[in-house]
PDB file of C-alpha atoms in Angstrom:
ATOM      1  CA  UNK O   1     144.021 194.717 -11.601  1.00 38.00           C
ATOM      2  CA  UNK O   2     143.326 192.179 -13.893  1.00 41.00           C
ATOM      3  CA  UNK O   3     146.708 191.744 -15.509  1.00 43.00           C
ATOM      4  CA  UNK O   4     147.374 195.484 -16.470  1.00 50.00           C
ATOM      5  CA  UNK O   5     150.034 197.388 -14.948  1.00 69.00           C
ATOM      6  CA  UNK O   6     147.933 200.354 -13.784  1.00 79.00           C
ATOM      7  CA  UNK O   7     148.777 202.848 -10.607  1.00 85.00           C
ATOM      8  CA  UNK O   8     146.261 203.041  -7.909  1.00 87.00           C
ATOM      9  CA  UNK O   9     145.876 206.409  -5.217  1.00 88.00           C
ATOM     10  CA  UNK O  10     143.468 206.543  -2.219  1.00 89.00           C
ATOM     11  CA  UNK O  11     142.262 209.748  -1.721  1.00 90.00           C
ATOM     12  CA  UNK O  12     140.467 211.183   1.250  1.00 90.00           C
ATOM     13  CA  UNK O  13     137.661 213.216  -0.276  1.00 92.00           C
ATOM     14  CA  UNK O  14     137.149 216.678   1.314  1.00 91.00           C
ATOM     15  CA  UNK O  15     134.503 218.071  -1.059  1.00 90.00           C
ATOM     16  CA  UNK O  16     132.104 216.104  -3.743  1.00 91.00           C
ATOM     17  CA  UNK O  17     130.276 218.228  -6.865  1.00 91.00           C
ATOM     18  CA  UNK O  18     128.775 214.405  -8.898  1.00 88.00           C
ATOM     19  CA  UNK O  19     128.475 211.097  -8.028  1.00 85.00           C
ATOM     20  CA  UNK O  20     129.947 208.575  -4.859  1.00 83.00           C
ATOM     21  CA  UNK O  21     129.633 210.722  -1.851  1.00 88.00           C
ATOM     22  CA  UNK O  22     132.114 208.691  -0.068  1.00 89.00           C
ATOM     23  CA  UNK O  23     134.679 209.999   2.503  1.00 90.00           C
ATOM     24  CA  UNK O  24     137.804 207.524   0.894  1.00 90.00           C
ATOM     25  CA  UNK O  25     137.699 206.960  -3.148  1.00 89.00           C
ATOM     26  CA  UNK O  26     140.568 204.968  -4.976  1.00 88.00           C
ATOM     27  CA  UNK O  27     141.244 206.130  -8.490  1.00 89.00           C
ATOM     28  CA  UNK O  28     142.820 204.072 -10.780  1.00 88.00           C
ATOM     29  CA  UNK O  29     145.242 205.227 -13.602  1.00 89.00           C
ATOM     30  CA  UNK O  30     148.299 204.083 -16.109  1.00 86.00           C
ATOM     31  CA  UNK O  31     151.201 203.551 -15.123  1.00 82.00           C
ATOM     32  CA  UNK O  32     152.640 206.232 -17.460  1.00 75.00           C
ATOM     33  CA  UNK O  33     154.845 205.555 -20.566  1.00 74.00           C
ATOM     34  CA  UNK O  34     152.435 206.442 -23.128  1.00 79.00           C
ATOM     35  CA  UNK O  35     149.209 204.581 -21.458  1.00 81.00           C
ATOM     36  CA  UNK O  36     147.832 207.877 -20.395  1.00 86.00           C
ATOM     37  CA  UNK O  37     148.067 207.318 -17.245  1.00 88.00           C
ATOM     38  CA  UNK O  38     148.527 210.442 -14.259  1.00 90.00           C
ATOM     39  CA  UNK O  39     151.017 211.151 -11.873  1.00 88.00           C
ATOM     40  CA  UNK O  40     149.830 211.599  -8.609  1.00 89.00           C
ATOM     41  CA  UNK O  41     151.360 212.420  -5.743  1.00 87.00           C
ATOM     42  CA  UNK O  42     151.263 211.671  -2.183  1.00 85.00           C
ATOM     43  CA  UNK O  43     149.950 214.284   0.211  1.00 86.00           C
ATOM     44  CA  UNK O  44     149.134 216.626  -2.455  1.00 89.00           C
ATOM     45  CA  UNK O  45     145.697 217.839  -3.113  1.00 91.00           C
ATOM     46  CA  UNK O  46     143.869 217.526  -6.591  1.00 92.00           C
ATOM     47  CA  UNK O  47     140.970 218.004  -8.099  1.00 93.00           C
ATOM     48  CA  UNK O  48     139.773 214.604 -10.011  1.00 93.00           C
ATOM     49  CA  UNK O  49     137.918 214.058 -12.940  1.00 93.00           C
ATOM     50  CA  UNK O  50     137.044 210.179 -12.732  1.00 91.00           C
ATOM     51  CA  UNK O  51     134.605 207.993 -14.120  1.00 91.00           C
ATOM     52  CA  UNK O  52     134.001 203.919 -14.568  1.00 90.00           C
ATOM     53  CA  UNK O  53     135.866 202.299 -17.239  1.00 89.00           C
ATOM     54  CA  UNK O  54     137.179 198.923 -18.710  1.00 87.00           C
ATOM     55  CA  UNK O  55     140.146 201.246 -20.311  1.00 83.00           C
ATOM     56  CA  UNK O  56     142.846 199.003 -17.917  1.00 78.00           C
ATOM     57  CA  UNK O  57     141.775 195.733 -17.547  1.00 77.00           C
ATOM     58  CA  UNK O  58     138.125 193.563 -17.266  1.00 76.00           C
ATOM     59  CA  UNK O  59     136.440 194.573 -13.998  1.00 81.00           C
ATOM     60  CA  UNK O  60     135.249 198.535 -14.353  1.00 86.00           C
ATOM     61  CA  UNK O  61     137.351 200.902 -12.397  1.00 86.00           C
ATOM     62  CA  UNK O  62     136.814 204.527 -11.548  1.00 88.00           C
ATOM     63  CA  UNK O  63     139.564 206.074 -13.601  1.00 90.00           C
ATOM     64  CA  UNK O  64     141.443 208.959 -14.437  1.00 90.00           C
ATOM     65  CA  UNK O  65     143.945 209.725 -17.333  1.00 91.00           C
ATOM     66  CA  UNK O  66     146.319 213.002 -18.268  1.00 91.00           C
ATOM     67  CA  UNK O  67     143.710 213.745 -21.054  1.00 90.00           C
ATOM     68  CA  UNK O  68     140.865 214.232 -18.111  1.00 91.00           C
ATOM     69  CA  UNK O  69     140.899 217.948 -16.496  1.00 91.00           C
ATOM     70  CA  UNK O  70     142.517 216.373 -13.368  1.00 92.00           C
ATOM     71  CA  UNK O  71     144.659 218.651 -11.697  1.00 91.00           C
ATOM     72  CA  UNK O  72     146.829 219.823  -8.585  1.00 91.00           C
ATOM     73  CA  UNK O  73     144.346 222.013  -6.659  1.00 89.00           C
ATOM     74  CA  UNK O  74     146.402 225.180  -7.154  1.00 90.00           C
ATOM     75  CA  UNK O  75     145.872 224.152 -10.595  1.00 93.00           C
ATOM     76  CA  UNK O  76     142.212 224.065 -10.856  1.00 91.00           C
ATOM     77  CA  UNK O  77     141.139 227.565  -9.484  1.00 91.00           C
ATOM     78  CA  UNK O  78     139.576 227.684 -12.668  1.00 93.00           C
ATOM     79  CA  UNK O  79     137.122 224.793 -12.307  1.00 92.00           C
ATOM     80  CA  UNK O  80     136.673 225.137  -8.827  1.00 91.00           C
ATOM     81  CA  UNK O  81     134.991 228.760  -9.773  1.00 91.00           C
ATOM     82  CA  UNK O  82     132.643 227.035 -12.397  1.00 92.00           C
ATOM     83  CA  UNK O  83     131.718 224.043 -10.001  1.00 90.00           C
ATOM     84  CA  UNK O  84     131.032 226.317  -6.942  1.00 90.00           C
ATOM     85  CA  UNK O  85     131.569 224.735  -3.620  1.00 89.00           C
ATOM     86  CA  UNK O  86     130.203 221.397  -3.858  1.00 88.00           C
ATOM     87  CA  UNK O  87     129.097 219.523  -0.577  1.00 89.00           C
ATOM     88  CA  UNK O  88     131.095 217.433   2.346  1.00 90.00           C
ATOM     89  CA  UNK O  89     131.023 213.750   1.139  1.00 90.00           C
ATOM     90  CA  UNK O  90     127.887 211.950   3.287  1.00 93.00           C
ATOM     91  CA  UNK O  91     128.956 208.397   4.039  1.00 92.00           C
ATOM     92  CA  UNK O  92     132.070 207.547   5.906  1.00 93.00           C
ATOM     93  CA  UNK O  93     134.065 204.322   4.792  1.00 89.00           C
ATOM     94  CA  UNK O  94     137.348 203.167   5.213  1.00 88.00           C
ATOM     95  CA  UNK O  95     139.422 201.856   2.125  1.00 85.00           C
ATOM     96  CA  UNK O  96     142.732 201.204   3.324  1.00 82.00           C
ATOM     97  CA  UNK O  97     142.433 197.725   3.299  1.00 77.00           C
ATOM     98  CA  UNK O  98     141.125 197.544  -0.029  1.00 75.00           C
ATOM     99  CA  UNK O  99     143.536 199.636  -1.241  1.00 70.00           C
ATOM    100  CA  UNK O 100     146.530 197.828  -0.198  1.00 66.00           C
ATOM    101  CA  UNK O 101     145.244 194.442  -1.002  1.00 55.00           C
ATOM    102  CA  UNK O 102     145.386 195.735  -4.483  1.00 58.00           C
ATOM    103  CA  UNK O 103     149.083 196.976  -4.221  1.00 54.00           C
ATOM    104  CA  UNK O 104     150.170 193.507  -2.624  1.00 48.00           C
ATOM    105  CA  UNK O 105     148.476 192.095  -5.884  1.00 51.00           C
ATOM    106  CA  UNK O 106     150.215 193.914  -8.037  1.00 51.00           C
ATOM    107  CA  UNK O 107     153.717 193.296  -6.319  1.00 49.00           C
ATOM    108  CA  UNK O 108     152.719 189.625  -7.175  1.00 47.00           C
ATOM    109  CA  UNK O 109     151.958 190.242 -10.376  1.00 52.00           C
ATOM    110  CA  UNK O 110     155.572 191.940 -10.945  1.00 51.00           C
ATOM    111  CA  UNK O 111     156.993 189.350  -9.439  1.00 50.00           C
ATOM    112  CA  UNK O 112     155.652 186.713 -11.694  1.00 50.00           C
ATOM    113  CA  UNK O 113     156.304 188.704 -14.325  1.00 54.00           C
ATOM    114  CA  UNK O 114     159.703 189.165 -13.577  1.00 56.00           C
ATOM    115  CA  UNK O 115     160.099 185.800 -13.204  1.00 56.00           C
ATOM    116  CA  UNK O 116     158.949 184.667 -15.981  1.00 53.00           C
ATOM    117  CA  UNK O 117     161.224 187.058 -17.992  1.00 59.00           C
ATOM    118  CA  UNK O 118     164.216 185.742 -16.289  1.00 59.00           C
ATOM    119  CA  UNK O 119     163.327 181.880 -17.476  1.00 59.00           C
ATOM    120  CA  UNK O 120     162.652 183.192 -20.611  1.00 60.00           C
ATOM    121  CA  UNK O 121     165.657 184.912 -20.824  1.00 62.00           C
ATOM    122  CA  UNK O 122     167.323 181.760 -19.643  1.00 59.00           C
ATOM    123  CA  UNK O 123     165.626 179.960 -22.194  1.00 57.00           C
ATOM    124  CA  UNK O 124     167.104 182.608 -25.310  1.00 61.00           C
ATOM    125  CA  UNK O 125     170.653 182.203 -23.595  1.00 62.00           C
ATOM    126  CA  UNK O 126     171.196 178.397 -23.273  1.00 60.00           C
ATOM    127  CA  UNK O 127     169.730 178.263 -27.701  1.00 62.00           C
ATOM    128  CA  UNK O 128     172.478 181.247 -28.368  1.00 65.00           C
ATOM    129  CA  UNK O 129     174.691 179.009 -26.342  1.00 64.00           C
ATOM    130  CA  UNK O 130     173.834 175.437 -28.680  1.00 65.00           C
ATOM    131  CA  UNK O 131     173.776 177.480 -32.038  1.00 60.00           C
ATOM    132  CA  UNK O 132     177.493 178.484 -31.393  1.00 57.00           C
TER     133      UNK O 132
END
């Protein structure tokens, strides 16, 4: 994650109209709060815009963001006439793993963080505490 708070969702793909044809695809996104990032949630069905990008940290990442047509699939009836029916994804892979070593690195990330912000914090308290 390279040291940007960014949401990740694993996604088992049921139909595929450009690029991986895998069955499991994680999508990476902000974590909201004005760094475009989507809210997805679980057990819902979408249909996802995503392509590679640096936008959230170093390594490239296939990404979405709110300004991409992403949608809820009830929401996308629209698209889904354009793009016609697409095809069943070819190659079968299993992500889970991946997926939550990535979560368990970002709960250690938070964790430093917070961490760090309560010695800092610490830090700010004992000066107020000598200046009075």
């Amino acid at each position: 994650m390279n040291g940007s708070l960014t949401k990740a969702a694993l996604f088992e793909v049921s139909r595929v109209w450009k690029g991986s044809e895998e069955s499991q695809i994680i999508i990476h996104t902000g974590s909201g709060g004005g760094d475009c990032g989507f809210h997805f949630e679980k057990n819902k069905s979408y249909l996802v815009y995503a392509r590679p990008s640096t936008m959230y940290g170093d390594n490239e990442l296939l990404i979405t963001i709110i300004c991409d047509r992403t949608s809820g699939l009830e929401q996308a009836q629209a698209d889904l006439a354009v793009l016609g029916e697409g095809k069943a994804p070819t190659k079968q892979v299993q992500l889970e793993g991946r997926f939550n070593g990535l979560y368990s690195n970002l709960w250690v990330a938070m964790i430093g963080m917070a961490a760090g912000a309560a010695v800092i914090l610490w830090y700010v308290w004992r000066r107020a505490r000598k200046v009075r």
